[in-house]
Short mmCIF file of N, CA, C and O in Angstrom, two decimals:
data_model
loop_
_atom_site.label_atom_id
_atom_site.label_comp_id
_atom_site.label_asym_id
_atom_site.label_seq_id
_atom_site.Cartn_x
_atom_site.Cartn_y
_atom_site.Cartn_z
N MET A 18 -10.07 -24.10 37.53
CA MET A 18 -10.21 -22.76 36.99
C MET A 18 -11.69 -22.47 36.81
O MET A 18 -12.43 -23.26 36.24
N LYS A 19 -12.10 -21.32 37.29
CA LYS A 19 -13.48 -20.88 37.19
C LYS A 19 -13.64 -20.00 35.95
O LYS A 19 -12.87 -19.07 35.74
N LEU A 20 -14.64 -20.26 35.12
CA LEU A 20 -14.91 -19.44 33.94
C LEU A 20 -15.81 -18.27 34.31
O LEU A 20 -16.82 -18.45 35.00
N VAL A 21 -15.43 -17.09 33.85
CA VAL A 21 -16.20 -15.87 34.14
C VAL A 21 -16.35 -15.09 32.84
O VAL A 21 -15.59 -15.28 31.89
N PRO A 22 -17.31 -14.16 32.79
CA PRO A 22 -17.45 -13.32 31.57
C PRO A 22 -16.19 -12.48 31.34
O PRO A 22 -15.46 -12.15 32.27
N ILE A 23 -15.96 -12.13 30.10
CA ILE A 23 -14.81 -11.29 29.73
C ILE A 23 -15.04 -9.89 30.28
O ILE A 23 -16.14 -9.34 30.22
N GLU A 24 -13.97 -9.29 30.81
CA GLU A 24 -14.05 -7.92 31.30
C GLU A 24 -14.12 -6.96 30.11
O GLU A 24 -13.41 -7.14 29.11
N VAL A 25 -14.96 -5.95 30.23
CA VAL A 25 -15.13 -4.97 29.15
C VAL A 25 -13.80 -4.31 28.81
O VAL A 25 -13.50 -4.03 27.65
N SER A 26 -12.94 -4.08 29.77
CA SER A 26 -11.65 -3.42 29.52
C SER A 26 -10.71 -4.28 28.66
O SER A 26 -9.71 -3.78 28.15
N LYS A 27 -11.01 -5.55 28.48
CA LYS A 27 -10.17 -6.44 27.67
C LYS A 27 -10.60 -6.48 26.20
O LYS A 27 -10.00 -7.16 25.38
N ILE A 28 -11.65 -5.75 25.87
CA ILE A 28 -12.18 -5.75 24.51
C ILE A 28 -11.72 -4.48 23.79
O ILE A 28 -11.83 -3.38 24.31
N LYS A 29 -11.17 -4.65 22.59
CA LYS A 29 -10.74 -3.52 21.76
C LYS A 29 -11.73 -3.37 20.61
O LYS A 29 -12.12 -4.35 19.99
N ALA A 30 -12.09 -2.15 20.32
CA ALA A 30 -13.02 -1.87 19.23
C ALA A 30 -12.26 -1.38 18.01
O ALA A 30 -11.39 -0.52 18.11
N TYR A 31 -12.54 -1.95 16.87
CA TYR A 31 -11.95 -1.55 15.60
C TYR A 31 -13.08 -1.38 14.59
O TYR A 31 -14.12 -2.02 14.69
N VAL A 32 -12.85 -0.54 13.62
CA VAL A 32 -13.80 -0.39 12.52
C VAL A 32 -13.23 -1.18 11.35
O VAL A 32 -12.05 -1.06 11.03
N ALA A 33 -14.05 -1.98 10.72
CA ALA A 33 -13.60 -2.76 9.57
C ALA A 33 -14.24 -2.20 8.30
O ALA A 33 -15.45 -2.01 8.22
N PHE A 34 -13.38 -1.92 7.32
CA PHE A 34 -13.84 -1.50 6.00
C PHE A 34 -13.59 -2.67 5.07
O PHE A 34 -12.48 -3.19 5.00
N VAL A 35 -14.62 -3.10 4.35
CA VAL A 35 -14.50 -4.24 3.44
C VAL A 35 -14.76 -3.75 2.03
O VAL A 35 -15.80 -3.16 1.74
N ILE A 36 -13.78 -4.00 1.14
CA ILE A 36 -13.90 -3.61 -0.26
C ILE A 36 -13.90 -4.89 -1.07
O ILE A 36 -13.01 -5.73 -0.92
N SER A 37 -14.89 -5.06 -1.93
CA SER A 37 -15.01 -6.28 -2.74
C SER A 37 -14.68 -6.01 -4.19
O SER A 37 -15.12 -5.01 -4.76
N CYS A 38 -13.93 -6.93 -4.80
CA CYS A 38 -13.59 -6.83 -6.22
C CYS A 38 -14.84 -7.13 -7.05
O CYS A 38 -15.52 -8.13 -6.83
N SER A 39 -15.15 -6.25 -7.98
CA SER A 39 -16.32 -6.42 -8.83
C SER A 39 -16.16 -7.58 -9.80
O SER A 39 -17.15 -8.15 -10.27
N LYS A 40 -14.93 -7.96 -10.10
CA LYS A 40 -14.67 -9.01 -11.09
C LYS A 40 -14.65 -10.40 -10.47
O LYS A 40 -15.37 -11.29 -10.89
N CYS A 41 -13.80 -10.60 -9.43
CA CYS A 41 -13.62 -11.95 -8.89
C CYS A 41 -14.24 -12.15 -7.51
O CYS A 41 -14.32 -13.27 -7.03
N GLY A 42 -14.66 -11.06 -6.86
CA GLY A 42 -15.31 -11.19 -5.56
C GLY A 42 -14.37 -11.25 -4.37
O GLY A 42 -14.84 -11.32 -3.24
N SER A 43 -13.06 -11.19 -4.59
CA SER A 43 -12.15 -11.21 -3.44
C SER A 43 -12.35 -9.93 -2.64
O SER A 43 -12.84 -8.93 -3.15
N GLU A 44 -12.00 -10.00 -1.35
CA GLU A 44 -12.25 -8.88 -0.47
C GLU A 44 -10.97 -8.38 0.19
O GLU A 44 -10.09 -9.17 0.53
N LEU A 45 -10.89 -7.09 0.37
CA LEU A 45 -9.83 -6.45 1.15
C LEU A 45 -10.49 -5.92 2.41
O LEU A 45 -11.49 -5.22 2.36
N VAL A 46 -9.93 -6.31 3.56
CA VAL A 46 -10.45 -5.84 4.84
C VAL A 46 -9.40 -4.91 5.45
O VAL A 46 -8.24 -5.29 5.61
N ILE A 47 -9.81 -3.70 5.75
CA ILE A 47 -8.93 -2.72 6.39
C ILE A 47 -9.48 -2.45 7.78
O ILE A 47 -10.64 -2.05 7.92
N LEU A 48 -8.67 -2.72 8.80
CA LEU A 48 -9.07 -2.44 10.18
C LEU A 48 -8.50 -1.10 10.60
O LEU A 48 -7.32 -0.83 10.40
N ALA A 49 -9.33 -0.28 11.19
CA ALA A 49 -8.90 1.04 11.62
C ALA A 49 -9.08 1.16 13.13
O ALA A 49 -10.15 0.91 13.66
N LYS A 50 -8.00 1.54 13.82
CA LYS A 50 -8.06 1.74 15.27
C LYS A 50 -8.59 3.12 15.61
O LYS A 50 -9.06 3.36 16.70
N LYS A 51 -8.48 4.04 14.66
CA LYS A 51 -8.93 5.41 14.89
C LYS A 51 -9.93 5.80 13.81
O LYS A 51 -10.13 5.07 12.85
N ARG A 52 -10.52 6.94 13.98
CA ARG A 52 -11.43 7.45 12.96
C ARG A 52 -10.69 7.71 11.67
O ARG A 52 -9.63 8.33 11.67
N CYS A 53 -11.21 7.24 10.57
CA CYS A 53 -10.59 7.45 9.25
C CYS A 53 -11.61 8.05 8.31
O CYS A 53 -12.78 7.71 8.35
N SER A 54 -11.12 8.89 7.43
CA SER A 54 -12.01 9.41 6.38
C SER A 54 -12.06 8.39 5.24
O SER A 54 -11.21 7.51 5.14
N THR A 55 -13.05 8.54 4.41
CA THR A 55 -13.17 7.65 3.25
C THR A 55 -11.94 7.78 2.36
O THR A 55 -11.45 6.79 1.83
N ASN A 56 -11.43 9.00 2.22
CA ASN A 56 -10.24 9.20 1.38
C ASN A 56 -9.03 8.47 1.93
O ASN A 56 -8.21 7.95 1.18
N GLU A 57 -8.89 8.41 3.26
CA GLU A 57 -7.79 7.67 3.86
C GLU A 57 -7.90 6.17 3.55
O GLU A 57 -6.90 5.52 3.25
N ILE A 58 -9.11 5.65 3.59
CA ILE A 58 -9.33 4.23 3.27
C ILE A 58 -9.02 3.98 1.80
O ILE A 58 -8.39 2.98 1.43
N ILE A 59 -9.44 4.88 0.93
CA ILE A 59 -9.15 4.76 -0.51
C ILE A 59 -7.65 4.77 -0.74
O ILE A 59 -7.12 3.96 -1.53
N ASP A 60 -6.93 5.64 -0.05
CA ASP A 60 -5.47 5.69 -0.18
C ASP A 60 -4.82 4.39 0.28
O ASP A 60 -3.91 3.87 -0.37
N LEU A 61 -5.30 3.85 1.41
CA LEU A 61 -4.76 2.59 1.92
C LEU A 61 -5.03 1.44 0.93
O LEU A 61 -4.17 0.60 0.68
N ALA A 62 -6.23 1.42 0.36
CA ALA A 62 -6.57 0.39 -0.62
C ALA A 62 -5.69 0.51 -1.86
O ALA A 62 -5.21 -0.49 -2.39
N GLY A 63 -5.43 1.74 -2.30
CA GLY A 63 -4.57 1.97 -3.46
C GLY A 63 -3.15 1.48 -3.20
O GLY A 63 -2.51 0.91 -4.09
N LYS A 64 -2.67 1.67 -1.99
CA LYS A 64 -1.33 1.18 -1.64
C LYS A 64 -1.26 -0.34 -1.65
O LYS A 64 -0.20 -0.92 -1.84
N GLU A 65 -2.42 -0.99 -1.48
CA GLU A 65 -2.49 -2.45 -1.53
C GLU A 65 -2.73 -2.95 -2.96
O GLU A 65 -2.83 -4.15 -3.19
N GLY A 66 -2.86 -2.03 -3.91
CA GLY A 66 -3.05 -2.41 -5.31
C GLY A 66 -4.49 -2.47 -5.78
O GLY A 66 -4.78 -2.96 -6.86
N TRP A 67 -5.41 -1.97 -4.98
CA TRP A 67 -6.83 -1.95 -5.35
C TRP A 67 -7.16 -0.63 -6.02
O TRP A 67 -6.74 0.43 -5.58
N TYR A 68 -7.93 -0.70 -7.11
CA TYR A 68 -8.27 0.50 -7.88
C TYR A 68 -9.72 0.46 -8.35
O TYR A 68 -10.31 -0.61 -8.48
N GLY A 69 -10.24 1.63 -8.62
CA GLY A 69 -11.52 1.74 -9.27
C GLY A 69 -11.27 1.82 -10.77
O GLY A 69 -10.20 2.25 -11.21
N CYS A 70 -12.22 1.38 -11.55
CA CYS A 70 -12.08 1.49 -13.01
C CYS A 70 -13.46 1.70 -13.59
O CYS A 70 -14.46 1.32 -13.01
N GLU A 71 -13.49 2.34 -14.74
CA GLU A 71 -14.77 2.61 -15.39
C GLU A 71 -15.04 1.56 -16.45
O GLU A 71 -14.16 1.21 -17.23
N ALA A 72 -16.25 1.08 -16.45
CA ALA A 72 -16.68 0.10 -17.46
C ALA A 72 -17.19 0.86 -18.69
O ALA A 72 -17.31 2.09 -18.68
N LEU A 73 -17.48 0.13 -19.74
CA LEU A 73 -17.97 0.76 -20.97
C LEU A 73 -19.27 1.52 -20.76
O LEU A 73 -19.52 2.52 -21.42
N ASP A 74 -20.09 1.05 -19.83
CA ASP A 74 -21.36 1.74 -19.56
C ASP A 74 -21.21 2.84 -18.50
O ASP A 74 -22.18 3.32 -17.95
N GLU A 75 -19.95 3.22 -18.24
CA GLU A 75 -19.60 4.32 -17.34
C GLU A 75 -19.90 4.05 -15.87
O GLU A 75 -19.99 4.96 -15.07
N THR A 76 -20.09 2.77 -15.51
CA THR A 76 -20.23 2.45 -14.10
C THR A 76 -18.83 2.29 -13.52
O THR A 76 -17.89 1.95 -14.21
N CYS A 77 -18.71 2.59 -12.24
CA CYS A 77 -17.41 2.48 -11.58
C CYS A 77 -17.32 1.11 -10.90
O CYS A 77 -18.21 0.73 -10.13
N LEU A 78 -16.29 0.38 -11.21
CA LEU A 78 -16.07 -0.94 -10.64
C LEU A 78 -14.85 -0.90 -9.73
O LEU A 78 -14.04 0.01 -9.80
N VAL A 79 -14.70 -1.91 -8.89
CA VAL A 79 -13.53 -2.04 -8.03
C VAL A 79 -12.76 -3.27 -8.50
O VAL A 79 -13.35 -4.31 -8.77
N ALA A 80 -11.44 -3.12 -8.62
CA ALA A 80 -10.61 -4.24 -9.09
C ALA A 80 -9.49 -4.51 -8.08
O ALA A 80 -8.81 -3.59 -7.63
N CYS A 81 -9.30 -5.80 -7.75
CA CYS A 81 -8.23 -6.22 -6.86
C CYS A 81 -6.91 -6.26 -7.63
O CYS A 81 -6.91 -6.18 -8.86
N PRO A 82 -5.79 -6.40 -6.94
CA PRO A 82 -4.49 -6.42 -7.63
C PRO A 82 -4.39 -7.49 -8.71
O PRO A 82 -3.84 -7.24 -9.78
N SER A 83 -4.94 -8.67 -8.47
CA SER A 83 -4.88 -9.74 -9.47
C SER A 83 -5.65 -9.38 -10.73
O SER A 83 -5.16 -9.57 -11.84
N CYS A 84 -6.84 -8.85 -10.56
CA CYS A 84 -7.65 -8.48 -11.72
C CYS A 84 -7.06 -7.27 -12.45
O CYS A 84 -7.14 -7.20 -13.67
N VAL A 85 -6.45 -6.34 -11.71
CA VAL A 85 -5.79 -5.21 -12.34
C VAL A 85 -4.64 -5.72 -13.19
O VAL A 85 -4.47 -5.30 -14.34
N SER A 86 -3.85 -6.66 -12.67
CA SER A 86 -2.72 -7.22 -13.42
C SER A 86 -3.17 -7.92 -14.69
O SER A 86 -2.58 -7.74 -15.75
N VAL A 87 -4.23 -8.69 -14.60
CA VAL A 87 -4.76 -9.40 -15.78
C VAL A 87 -5.23 -8.39 -16.82
O VAL A 87 -4.95 -8.54 -18.01
N LYS A 88 -5.93 -7.35 -16.37
CA LYS A 88 -6.44 -6.34 -17.30
C LYS A 88 -5.28 -5.59 -17.97
O LYS A 88 -5.30 -5.36 -19.18
N LEU A 89 -4.26 -5.22 -17.20
CA LEU A 89 -3.11 -4.51 -17.77
C LEU A 89 -2.35 -5.40 -18.74
O LEU A 89 -1.91 -4.95 -19.79
N LEU A 90 -2.19 -6.68 -18.40
CA LEU A 90 -1.50 -7.61 -19.28
C LEU A 90 -2.27 -7.77 -20.59
O LEU A 90 -1.68 -7.73 -21.68
N ALA A 91 -3.59 -7.90 -20.50
CA ALA A 91 -4.40 -8.05 -21.70
C ALA A 91 -4.32 -6.79 -22.57
O ALA A 91 -4.23 -6.88 -23.80
N ALA A 92 -4.32 -5.61 -21.94
CA ALA A 92 -4.24 -4.36 -22.69
C ALA A 92 -2.87 -4.23 -23.37
O ALA A 92 -2.77 -3.77 -24.51
N THR A 93 -1.81 -4.67 -22.68
CA THR A 93 -0.47 -4.61 -23.24
C THR A 93 -0.34 -5.54 -24.43
O THR A 93 0.20 -5.18 -25.47
N GLU A 94 -0.88 -6.76 -24.28
CA GLU A 94 -0.82 -7.73 -25.38
C GLU A 94 -1.63 -7.25 -26.58
O GLU A 94 -1.25 -7.47 -27.71
N LYS A 95 -2.75 -6.59 -26.31
CA LYS A 95 -3.62 -6.09 -27.37
C LYS A 95 -2.93 -4.99 -28.17
O LYS A 95 -3.10 -4.89 -29.38
N ASN A 96 -2.12 -4.17 -27.49
CA ASN A 96 -1.44 -3.06 -28.15
C ASN A 96 -0.10 -3.44 -28.75
O ASN A 96 0.52 -2.63 -29.43
N THR A 97 0.36 -4.66 -28.51
CA THR A 97 1.65 -5.12 -29.06
C THR A 97 1.41 -5.73 -30.43
O THR A 97 0.58 -6.63 -30.58
N PRO A 98 2.13 -5.27 -31.47
CA PRO A 98 1.90 -5.83 -32.81
C PRO A 98 2.42 -7.24 -32.94
O PRO A 98 3.20 -7.76 -32.30
#
């Protein structure tokens, strides 16, 4: 078998959007085959359980599903007598 360069027609181009959790550093990678707006990516991330949240100093942070669950559990326990 003779090795040759890959044909250009065999290569597919995708756009990758990477969102990092501000708390634990885990990343969500969203691959898009077509042009997407930022709002579409935000909607897709929300469907995966990723959310933005405001810190006490009013900065906006990104939280992954695990960190969101921990925060909600802590808030629930704090409000339970």
